Tab-separated table of C-alpha atoms and ligand atoms in Angstrom:
chain	number	residue	atom	x	y	z
A	1	MET	CA	-8.597	3.673	-1.671
A	2	ARG	CA	-11.040	2.452	-4.282
A	3	LYS	CA	-11.132	-0.899	-2.554
A	4	THR	CA	-12.438	0.689	0.632
A	5	PHE	CA	-14.509	3.537	-0.729
A	6	GLY	CA	-15.269	2.515	-4.310
A	7	ASP	CA	-15.100	4.298	-7.635
A	8	PRO	CA	-16.827	7.576	-6.626
A	9	ILE	CA	-13.829	8.351	-4.402
A	10	ALA	CA	-11.541	7.594	-7.333
A	11	GLU	CA	-13.392	10.366	-9.192
A	12	ASP	CA	-12.749	12.801	-6.338
A	13	ILE	CA	-9.044	12.024	-6.467
A	14	ARG	CA	-9.062	12.581	-10.232
A	15	PHE	CA	-10.571	16.004	-9.595
A	16	VAL	CA	-7.628	16.819	-7.320
A	17	VAL	CA	-5.067	15.510	-9.799
A	18	ARG	CA	-6.632	17.360	-12.749
A	19	SER	CA	-6.745	20.591	-10.758
A	20	VAL	CA	-3.093	20.242	-9.817
A	21	VAL	CA	-1.511	19.157	-13.112
A	22	GLY	CA	-4.040	20.661	-15.542
A	23	GLU	CA	-6.591	18.756	-17.614
A	24	GLU	CA	-4.257	18.521	-20.622
A	25	ASN	CA	-1.582	16.817	-18.525
A	26	PHE	CA	-3.790	14.169	-16.997
A	27	ILE	CA	-3.741	10.728	-18.607
A	28	ASP	CA	-5.730	7.835	-17.181
A	29	MET	CA	-4.426	4.277	-17.418
A	30	THR	CA	-6.375	1.512	-19.091
A	31	PRO	CA	-7.990	-0.346	-17.427
A	32	ASN	CA	-8.659	1.910	-14.473
A	33	LYS	CA	-10.605	2.293	-11.232
A	34	SER	CA	-11.852	-1.042	-9.887
A	35	ASN	CA	-10.676	-2.741	-13.060
A	36	ASN	CA	-7.107	-1.550	-12.618
A	37	PHE	CA	-4.177	-3.876	-11.943
A	38	CYS	CA	-2.354	-4.051	-8.628
A	39	CYS	CA	1.281	-2.920	-8.938
A	40	GLY	CA	2.576	-5.941	-7.039
A	41	GLY	CA	3.882	-4.094	-3.990
A	42	GLY	CA	0.927	-5.048	-1.840
A	43	GLY	CA	0.044	-8.044	0.273
A	44	GLY	CA	3.534	-8.123	1.754
A	45	PHE	CA	5.145	-8.912	-1.634
A	46	LEU	CA	7.817	-6.224	-1.085
A	47	GLN	CA	9.127	-8.090	1.964
A	48	SER	CA	8.410	-11.642	0.882
A	49	GLY	CA	11.810	-12.319	-0.671
A	50	PHE	CA	10.369	-13.307	-4.095
A	51	LYS	CA	11.917	-10.393	-5.945
A	52	GLU	CA	11.997	-11.893	-9.428
A	53	GLU	CA	8.343	-12.881	-9.190
A	54	ARG	CA	7.440	-9.489	-7.755
A	55	LEU	CA	8.986	-7.756	-10.759
A	56	ALA	CA	7.282	-10.197	-13.137
A	57	TYR	CA	3.983	-9.399	-11.449
A	58	GLY	CA	4.729	-5.679	-11.753
A	59	GLN	CA	5.456	-5.899	-15.465
A	60	THR	CA	1.706	-5.740	-16.088
A	61	LYS	CA	1.605	-2.423	-14.238
A	62	ASP	CA	4.757	-1.126	-15.897
A	63	ASN	CA	3.355	-1.888	-19.376
A	64	GLN	CA	0.194	-0.076	-18.474
A	65	ILE	CA	2.100	3.003	-17.308
A	66	GLN	CA	4.539	3.043	-20.238
A	67	THR	CA	1.630	2.811	-22.682
A	68	THR	CA	0.317	6.161	-21.412
A	69	LYS	CA	3.693	7.764	-22.297
A	70	ALA	CA	3.229	9.948	-19.221
A	71	ASP	CA	6.327	11.514	-17.621
A	72	TYR	CA	5.112	10.844	-14.099
A	73	CYS	CA	3.045	8.285	-12.301
A	74	ILE	CA	1.312	9.349	-9.089
A	75	ALA	CA	1.316	6.753	-6.321
A	76	ALA	CA	-0.681	7.640	-3.261
A	77	CYS	CA	0.481	4.842	-0.993
A	78	HIS	CA	3.907	3.710	0.145
A	79	ASN	CA	3.857	0.135	-0.971
A	80	CYS	CA	2.844	1.267	-4.436
A	81	HIS	CA	5.378	4.068	-4.498
A	82	ALA	CA	8.268	1.785	-3.618
A	83	GLN	CA	7.215	-0.899	-6.090
A	84	ILE	CA	6.436	1.387	-9.057
A	85	HIS	CA	9.626	3.371	-8.468
A	86	GLU	CA	11.561	0.122	-8.793
A	87	LEU	CA	9.556	-0.922	-11.866
A	88	SER	CA	10.350	2.382	-13.560
A	89	HIS	CA	14.089	1.739	-13.227
A	90	HIS	CA	14.023	-2.004	-13.719
A	91	PHE	CA	12.081	-1.965	-17.001
A	92	GLY	CA	13.764	1.206	-18.256
A	93	GLY	CA	10.704	3.440	-18.488
A	94	ASN	CA	12.385	5.927	-16.173
A	95	TYR	CA	9.176	7.827	-15.583
A	96	GLY	CA	9.024	9.670	-12.270
A	97	VAL	CA	6.969	8.241	-9.438
A	98	VAL	CA	5.616	10.862	-7.071
A	99	HIS	CA	3.412	11.207	-4.043
A	100	LEU	CA	0.316	13.328	-4.548
A	101	TRP	CA	1.399	15.705	-1.780
A	102	THR	CA	4.513	16.588	-3.775
A	103	LEU	CA	2.468	17.732	-6.773
A	104	ILE	CA	-0.076	19.603	-4.667
A	105	CYS	CA	2.687	21.615	-2.983
A	106	LEU	CA	4.533	22.122	-6.276
A	107	SER	CA	1.386	23.536	-7.867
A	108	LEU	CA	0.907	25.861	-4.873
A	109	GLY	CA	4.491	27.088	-5.151
A	110	ILE	CA	5.403	25.912	-1.649
A	111	LEU	CA	7.621	22.938	-2.437
A	112	GLY	CA	11.094	23.517	-1.032
A	113	PRO	CA	14.399	22.254	-2.449
A	114	ASN	CA	14.649	19.351	-0.020
A	115	GLU	CA	11.173	18.025	-0.706
A	116	ARG	CA	11.898	17.042	-4.315
A	117	GLU	CA	13.491	13.626	-3.967
A	118	TYR	CA	11.091	12.053	-6.460
A	119	LEU	CA	10.903	14.786	-9.075
A	120	ASN	CA	12.956	14.198	-12.216
A	121	ASP	CA	15.303	16.798	-13.721
A	122	ASP	CA	12.458	18.359	-15.723
A	123	LEU	CA	10.748	19.593	-12.547
A	124	LYS	CA	13.581	19.618	-10.013
A	125	GLN	CA	14.282	23.339	-10.459
A	126	VAL	CA	10.763	24.512	-11.232
A	127	ASN	CA	9.198	27.047	-8.873
A	128	VAL	CA	11.441	26.237	-5.903
A	129	PHE	CA	10.232	27.593	-2.571
A	130	HIS	CA	13.083	29.064	-0.487
A	131	PRO	CA	15.873	27.762	-2.732
A	132	GLU	CA	18.441	29.113	-0.265
A	133	SER	CA	17.435	26.408	2.228
A	134	GLU	CA	18.819	23.656	0.007
A	135	MET	CA	20.836	21.079	1.955
B	1	MET	CA	-2.370	-21.572	-21.006
B	2	GLY	CA	-0.875	-25.010	-21.716
B	3	ASP	CA	-0.687	-25.825	-18.024
B	4	ALA	CA	0.197	-29.353	-17.064
B	5	ALA	CA	-2.941	-31.347	-16.333
B	6	ILE	CA	-3.871	-31.566	-12.682
B	7	LYS	CA	-3.485	-35.153	-11.527
B	8	ILE	CA	-5.744	-36.374	-8.790
B	9	GLY	CA	-4.307	-39.159	-6.688
B	10	GLY	CA	-7.078	-41.258	-5.168
B	11	LYS	CA	-10.100	-40.034	-3.284
B	12	ARG	CA	-9.583	-36.838	-1.352
B	13	LYS	CA	-11.733	-34.322	0.380
B	14	SER	CA	-10.862	-30.659	0.689
B	15	VAL	CA	-10.446	-30.086	4.382
B	16	PHE	CA	-8.796	-26.737	3.799
B	17	LYS	CA	-11.446	-25.268	1.514
B	18	ASP	CA	-14.274	-26.471	3.757
B	19	LYS	CA	-12.633	-24.883	6.768
B	20	VAL	CA	-12.282	-21.570	4.954
B	21	MET	CA	-15.896	-21.713	3.779
B	22	GLU	CA	-17.054	-22.030	7.375
B	23	ILE	CA	-15.507	-18.717	8.377
B	24	LEU	CA	-16.452	-16.646	5.325
B	25	PRO	CA	-19.805	-14.910	4.827
B	26	ASP	CA	-21.739	-16.996	2.274
B	27	GLY	CA	-18.770	-19.362	2.309
B	28	GLY	CA	-16.963	-16.874	0.061
B	29	ASN	CA	-18.987	-18.501	-2.755
B	30	LEU	CA	-16.105	-20.927	-3.080
B	31	ASN	CA	-18.298	-23.681	-4.523
B	32	ALA	CA	-19.838	-21.465	-7.222
B	33	CYS	CA	-16.995	-21.390	-9.760
B	34	LEU	CA	-18.011	-21.619	-13.425
B	35	THR	CA	-14.372	-22.112	-14.491
B	36	CYS	CA	-14.766	-19.193	-16.903
B	37	GLY	CA	-11.200	-18.002	-16.322
B	38	ALA	CA	-11.985	-14.290	-15.969
B	39	CYS	CA	-10.033	-14.249	-12.714
B	40	ALA	CA	-6.902	-15.805	-14.183
B	41	SER	CA	-6.885	-13.749	-17.378
B	42	GLY	CA	-6.703	-10.457	-15.465
B	43	CYS	CA	-4.497	-11.519	-12.592
B	44	PRO	CA	-0.897	-10.226	-12.704
B	45	ALA	CA	0.153	-13.251	-10.631
B	46	THR	CA	-1.048	-15.696	-13.281
B	47	GLY	CA	1.814	-17.962	-14.300
B	48	LEU	CA	3.989	-17.255	-11.287
B	49	ALA	CA	5.046	-20.456	-9.511
B	50	GLY	CA	3.048	-22.330	-12.153
B	51	MET	CA	-0.201	-21.159	-10.613
B	52	ASP	CA	-3.171	-18.885	-11.312
B	53	PRO	CA	-6.289	-18.062	-9.300
B	54	ARG	CA	-8.639	-20.395	-11.167
B	55	LYS	CA	-6.207	-23.278	-10.890
B	56	PHE	CA	-5.674	-22.521	-7.214
B	57	LEU	CA	-9.414	-22.624	-6.574
B	58	ARG	CA	-9.884	-25.800	-8.636
B	59	MET	CA	-7.086	-27.525	-6.761
B	60	ALA	CA	-8.644	-26.487	-3.443
B	61	ALA	CA	-12.025	-27.812	-4.625
B	62	LEU	CA	-10.387	-31.101	-5.572
B	63	GLY	CA	-8.915	-31.436	-2.110
B	64	MET	CA	-5.312	-30.995	-3.200
B	65	ASP	CA	-4.542	-29.276	0.087
B	66	GLU	CA	-0.934	-30.355	0.291
B	67	GLU	CA	-0.111	-29.034	-3.179
B	68	ILE	CA	-1.698	-25.620	-2.775
B	69	LEU	CA	-0.484	-25.076	0.774
B	70	SER	CA	3.081	-25.854	-0.229
B	71	SER	CA	2.987	-23.508	-3.214
B	72	ASP	CA	4.915	-20.244	-2.864
B	73	TRP	CA	2.183	-18.662	-4.981
B	74	ILE	CA	0.204	-17.848	-1.831
B	75	TRP	CA	2.887	-15.189	-1.201
B	76	MET	CA	2.708	-13.878	-4.794
B	77	CYS	CA	-1.007	-13.170	-4.874
B	78	THR	CA	-1.221	-9.647	-3.431
B	79	MET	CA	-4.841	-10.182	-2.351
B	80	CYS	CA	-5.701	-7.186	-4.536
B	81	GLN	CA	-9.254	-8.457	-5.104
B	82	ARG	CA	-9.376	-7.744	-8.805
B	83	CYS	CA	-10.420	-11.338	-9.436
B	84	VAL	CA	-13.354	-10.927	-7.052
B	85	TYR	CA	-14.381	-7.797	-8.915
B	86	VAL	CA	-14.424	-9.472	-12.335
B	87	CYS	CA	-15.775	-12.848	-11.202
B	88	PRO	CA	-19.427	-13.413	-12.192
B	89	MET	CA	-19.924	-15.347	-8.961
B	90	GLU	CA	-17.952	-12.981	-6.699
B	91	ILE	CA	-15.757	-15.801	-5.516
B	92	ASN	CA	-13.367	-14.718	-2.792
B	93	ILE	CA	-10.066	-16.226	-3.896
B	94	PRO	CA	-7.934	-13.749	-1.883
B	95	GLN	CA	-9.619	-14.962	1.310
B	96	LEU	CA	-8.655	-18.482	0.349
B	97	VAL	CA	-5.095	-17.237	-0.100
B	98	TYR	CA	-5.147	-15.378	3.212
B	99	ASN	CA	-6.209	-18.527	5.021
B	100	ALA	CA	-3.658	-20.601	3.151
B	101	ARG	CA	-0.977	-18.274	4.502
B	102	ALA	CA	-2.426	-18.663	7.987
B	103	SER	CA	-2.215	-22.441	7.757
B	104	ILE	CA	1.581	-22.353	7.328
B	105	PRO	CA	3.432	-22.588	10.672
B	106	ARG	CA	4.269	-19.012	11.654
B	107	GLU	CA	8.050	-19.473	11.710
B	108	GLU	CA	7.990	-20.983	8.206
B	109	ARG	CA	6.333	-17.941	6.602
B	110	PRO	CA	8.617	-15.591	4.578
B	111	LYS	CA	11.314	-14.131	6.825
B	112	GLY	CA	10.900	-10.561	5.604
B	113	ILE	CA	7.188	-10.400	6.345
B	114	LEU	CA	7.670	-12.249	9.626
B	115	GLY	CA	10.477	-9.888	10.648
B	116	SER	CA	8.422	-6.804	9.801
B	117	CYS	CA	5.509	-8.088	11.861
B	118	ASP	CA	7.734	-8.966	14.800
B	119	ALA	CA	9.429	-5.555	14.609
B	120	ALA	CA	6.016	-3.934	14.874
B	121	LEU	CA	5.309	-5.953	18.001
B	122	ALA	CA	8.605	-4.911	19.612
B	123	ASN	CA	7.331	-1.607	21.013
B	124	GLU	CA	4.286	0.647	21.104
B	125	SER	CA	4.935	2.331	17.743
B	126	GLY	CA	3.686	-0.567	15.652
B	127	SER	CA	6.475	0.229	13.180
B	128	ALA	CA	7.755	-2.451	10.793
B	129	MET	CA	11.153	-0.794	11.251
B	130	ALA	CA	10.931	-1.167	15.055
B	131	THR	CA	11.351	2.592	15.448
B	132	PRO	CA	10.742	3.524	19.102
B	133	VAL	CA	8.053	6.080	20.004
B	134	ASP	CA	10.664	8.519	21.325
B	135	ASP	CA	12.532	8.527	18.015
B	136	PHE	CA	9.359	9.352	16.126
B	137	VAL	CA	8.490	12.189	18.511
B	138	PHE	CA	12.018	13.582	18.240
B	139	VAL	CA	12.185	13.478	14.423
B	140	VAL	CA	8.805	15.135	13.989
B	141	GLY	CA	9.719	17.939	16.400
B	142	ASP	CA	13.150	18.401	14.896
B	143	VAL	CA	11.992	18.553	11.283
B	144	LEU	CA	9.117	20.868	12.148
B	145	GLU	CA	11.418	23.325	13.879
B	146	GLU	CA	13.823	23.293	10.968
B	147	TYR	CA	11.070	24.151	8.475
B	148	GLN	CA	9.453	26.774	10.700
B	149	GLU	CA	12.778	28.598	10.563
B	150	SER	CA	13.875	28.033	6.985
B	151	GLN	CA	10.429	28.734	5.478
B	152	PRO	CA	9.035	31.599	7.603
B	153	GLU	CA	5.670	31.512	5.807
B	154	PHE	CA	5.182	28.281	7.751
B	155	ALA	CA	6.428	29.560	11.115
B	156	ASP	CA	3.010	28.738	12.619
B	157	MET	CA	2.762	25.283	11.072
B	158	GLN	CA	2.243	22.512	13.616
B	159	ALA	CA	2.762	18.751	13.664
B	160	PRO	CA	1.136	17.861	16.967
B	161	ILE	CA	1.457	14.531	18.744
B	162	ASP	CA	-1.278	13.377	21.152
B	163	LYS	CA	-3.122	16.697	20.923
B	164	PRO	CA	-6.512	16.116	22.542
B	165	GLY	CA	-9.857	16.620	20.842
B	166	THR	CA	-8.738	17.181	17.259
B	167	GLU	CA	-10.898	16.537	14.201
B	168	PHE	CA	-8.374	14.130	12.650
B	169	VAL	CA	-5.817	11.621	13.809
B	170	ILE	CA	-3.310	10.816	11.090
B	171	ASN	CA	-0.861	7.931	10.969
B	172	GLN	CA	2.440	7.828	9.132
B	173	ASN	CA	4.389	5.179	7.250
B	174	SER	CA	7.692	4.546	9.063
B	175	ARG	CA	9.735	5.121	5.951
B	176	GLU	CA	9.296	8.873	6.201
B	177	PRO	CA	10.391	9.642	9.747
B	178	VAL	CA	13.131	7.005	9.499
B	179	THR	CA	14.631	7.383	6.020
B	180	GLU	CA	13.245	10.512	4.328
B	181	PRO	CA	11.863	12.915	6.949
B	182	ASP	CA	11.602	15.820	4.461
B	183	GLU	CA	8.804	13.904	2.753
B	184	MET	CA	6.566	14.464	5.792
B	185	VAL	CA	6.613	18.213	5.254
B	186	PRO	CA	4.454	18.605	2.110
B	187	LEU	CA	1.638	16.787	3.915
B	188	TRP	CA	1.986	19.046	6.957
B	189	LYS	CA	1.914	22.107	4.700
B	190	ILE	CA	-1.305	21.034	3.006
B	191	LEU	CA	-2.945	20.344	6.371
B	192	HIS	CA	-1.742	23.728	7.623
B	193	LEU	CA	-3.036	25.642	4.604
B	194	VAL	CA	-6.499	24.077	4.703
B	195	GLY	CA	-6.687	24.732	8.447
B	196	ALA	CA	-7.088	21.083	9.385
B	197	ASP	CA	-7.215	20.360	13.113
B	198	TRP	CA	-5.128	17.203	13.339
B	199	THR	CA	-2.649	15.227	15.393
B	200	TYR	CA	-0.421	12.178	15.268
B	201	THR	CA	-0.523	9.795	18.201
B	202	SER	CA	2.638	8.588	19.908
B	203	LYS	CA	1.387	5.038	20.452
B	204	GLY	CA	0.516	3.205	17.274
B	205	TRP	CA	1.652	6.054	14.987
B	206	ALA	CA	3.013	3.731	12.279
B	207	ALA	CA	0.675	3.158	9.347
B	208	GLU	CA	2.003	-0.097	7.923
B	209	ASN	CA	0.776	-3.459	9.210
B	210	TYR	CA	2.789	-6.450	8.048
B	211	CYS	CA	1.062	-8.727	10.554
B	212	LEU	CA	-1.953	-8.527	8.261
B	213	PHE	CA	0.143	-9.770	5.333
B	214	LEU	CA	1.620	-12.464	7.549
B	215	SER	CA	-1.948	-13.674	8.207
B	216	ASP	CA	-1.307	-13.410	11.921
B	217	ASP	CA	-4.788	-12.500	13.121
B	218	GLU	CA	-3.825	-11.959	16.754
B	219	ALA	CA	-0.910	-9.663	16.001
B	220	TRP	CA	-2.857	-7.815	13.297
B	221	LYS	CA	-5.627	-7.172	15.784
B	222	HIS	CA	-3.144	-6.078	18.446
B	223	LEU	CA	-1.575	-3.449	16.172
B	224	THR	CA	-4.882	-2.139	14.890
B	225	LYS	CA	-6.272	-1.973	18.402
B	226	GLN	CA	-3.201	-0.168	19.664
B	227	THR	CA	-3.696	2.554	17.064
B	228	ALA	CA	-7.463	2.722	17.510
B	229	GLN	CA	-7.108	3.035	21.272
B	230	ALA	CA	-4.579	5.830	20.940
B	231	ALA	CA	-6.988	7.679	18.646
B	232	GLU	CA	-9.797	7.148	21.134
B	233	GLU	CA	-7.666	8.391	23.986
B	234	VAL	CA	-6.974	11.720	22.294
B	235	GLY	CA	-10.668	11.882	21.414
B	236	CYS	CA	-10.476	12.583	17.699
B	237	LYS	CA	-13.526	12.467	15.460
B	238	THR	CA	-12.003	10.979	12.312
B	239	PHE	CA	-9.094	8.605	11.847
B	240	MET	CA	-7.169	9.149	8.617
B	241	ASN	CA	-5.082	6.244	7.400
B	242	THR	CA	-2.382	7.536	5.062
B	243	GLU	CA	-1.169	4.105	4.016
C	301	SF4	S1	-13.763	-15.703	-12.478
C	301	SF4	FE1	-14.923	-16.719	-10.837
C	301	SF4	S2	-16.243	-18.191	-11.887
C	301	SF4	FE2	-14.654	-17.569	-13.366
C	301	SF4	S3	-13.023	-19.105	-13.101
C	301	SF4	FE3	-12.521	-17.417	-11.758
C	301	SF4	S4	-13.410	-17.983	-9.775
C	301	SF4	FE4	-14.380	-19.307	-11.319
C	302	SF4	S1	-6.335	-11.218	-5.403
C	302	SF4	FE1	-4.639	-12.566	-5.974
C	302	SF4	S2	-5.542	-13.997	-7.383
C	302	SF4	FE2	-6.951	-12.282	-7.262
C	302	SF4	S3	-6.323	-10.903	-8.956
C	302	SF4	FE3	-5.261	-10.226	-7.124
C	302	SF4	S4	-3.274	-11.257	-7.203
C	302	SF4	FE4	-4.659	-12.358	-8.604
């Protein structure tokens, strides 16, 4: 997103994230915005067959995330989500990796039991919308 | 970095770099390198396959076309553009990488990327998973109905396909309808609550485009055009790319 629209848009997204998780729960990575590191899922890397190199590339991102000590990392795109999710398990950080839409709906109290695939145990049972519809 | 010294064998001229410079605005500034190393020091792909962006550019400048075009590193640079951002001369190394990929015979490019591109060309979805249009339409309708019933507050929620004249057309990564359809629902709910007037399109609904990563210009253009035309046909005002 910042590549297409630049850093001002990154600020808008931060406004959304802060509103949803609360100011005290928002931690930015360093470096960030246009200076941030790619996670290594992009450019076709996920399908290129060079798995070992892809994980080595992603270690930069994983270090950056683990340094924040945050419980969750928000990934807004699919390539990133798939890659960072794998990094979290591979390097043992075991932080959750969630789509932004999951957190928006959780904060609004409209996230059902079957829409929580990427929430960890700490949030899995929190404020479940229509728990009886669990499959 | 302790890299092995680059050995230059005889007199050579960079055909590859010159060709790339011809097609880039301002030649991508490819001749302006100060060898400062800012690109390499912040590139997560530095060291993979014994390469880094500065070295790659230097080798191209020295005409070592064979060496750089045979390096697997061109598939390990994600073309993230961070190096361009930090480079004092705004040198476009990712464009050099993109064109290096394009210079490899198509069938010799990585099978996974090639397969995903070809899958997208197999039908009018543009999906890297080759999901047919009908399957997408069915899954969306099926999931929507299920949620309208199980969560009555959203009984009026819609997930239209090819609805004419909406404000937004939205595309969707294939992974959701194919492997985790419940993940589509939070997005629909948000759109519903804010009162967004939106639609998917049946043709070109898939958001991913591996033909771009394959450096297959023709196929990339075909997929993008397919989606753009579908959006034009329904007459939306804004196209929203969710990928
Ligand atoms: S940052 Fe730019 S000028 Fe510096 S070495 Fe890299 S390409 Fe050359
Ligand atoms: S575009 Fe490629 S070379 Fe440049 S920083 Fe990103 S991965 Fe490294």
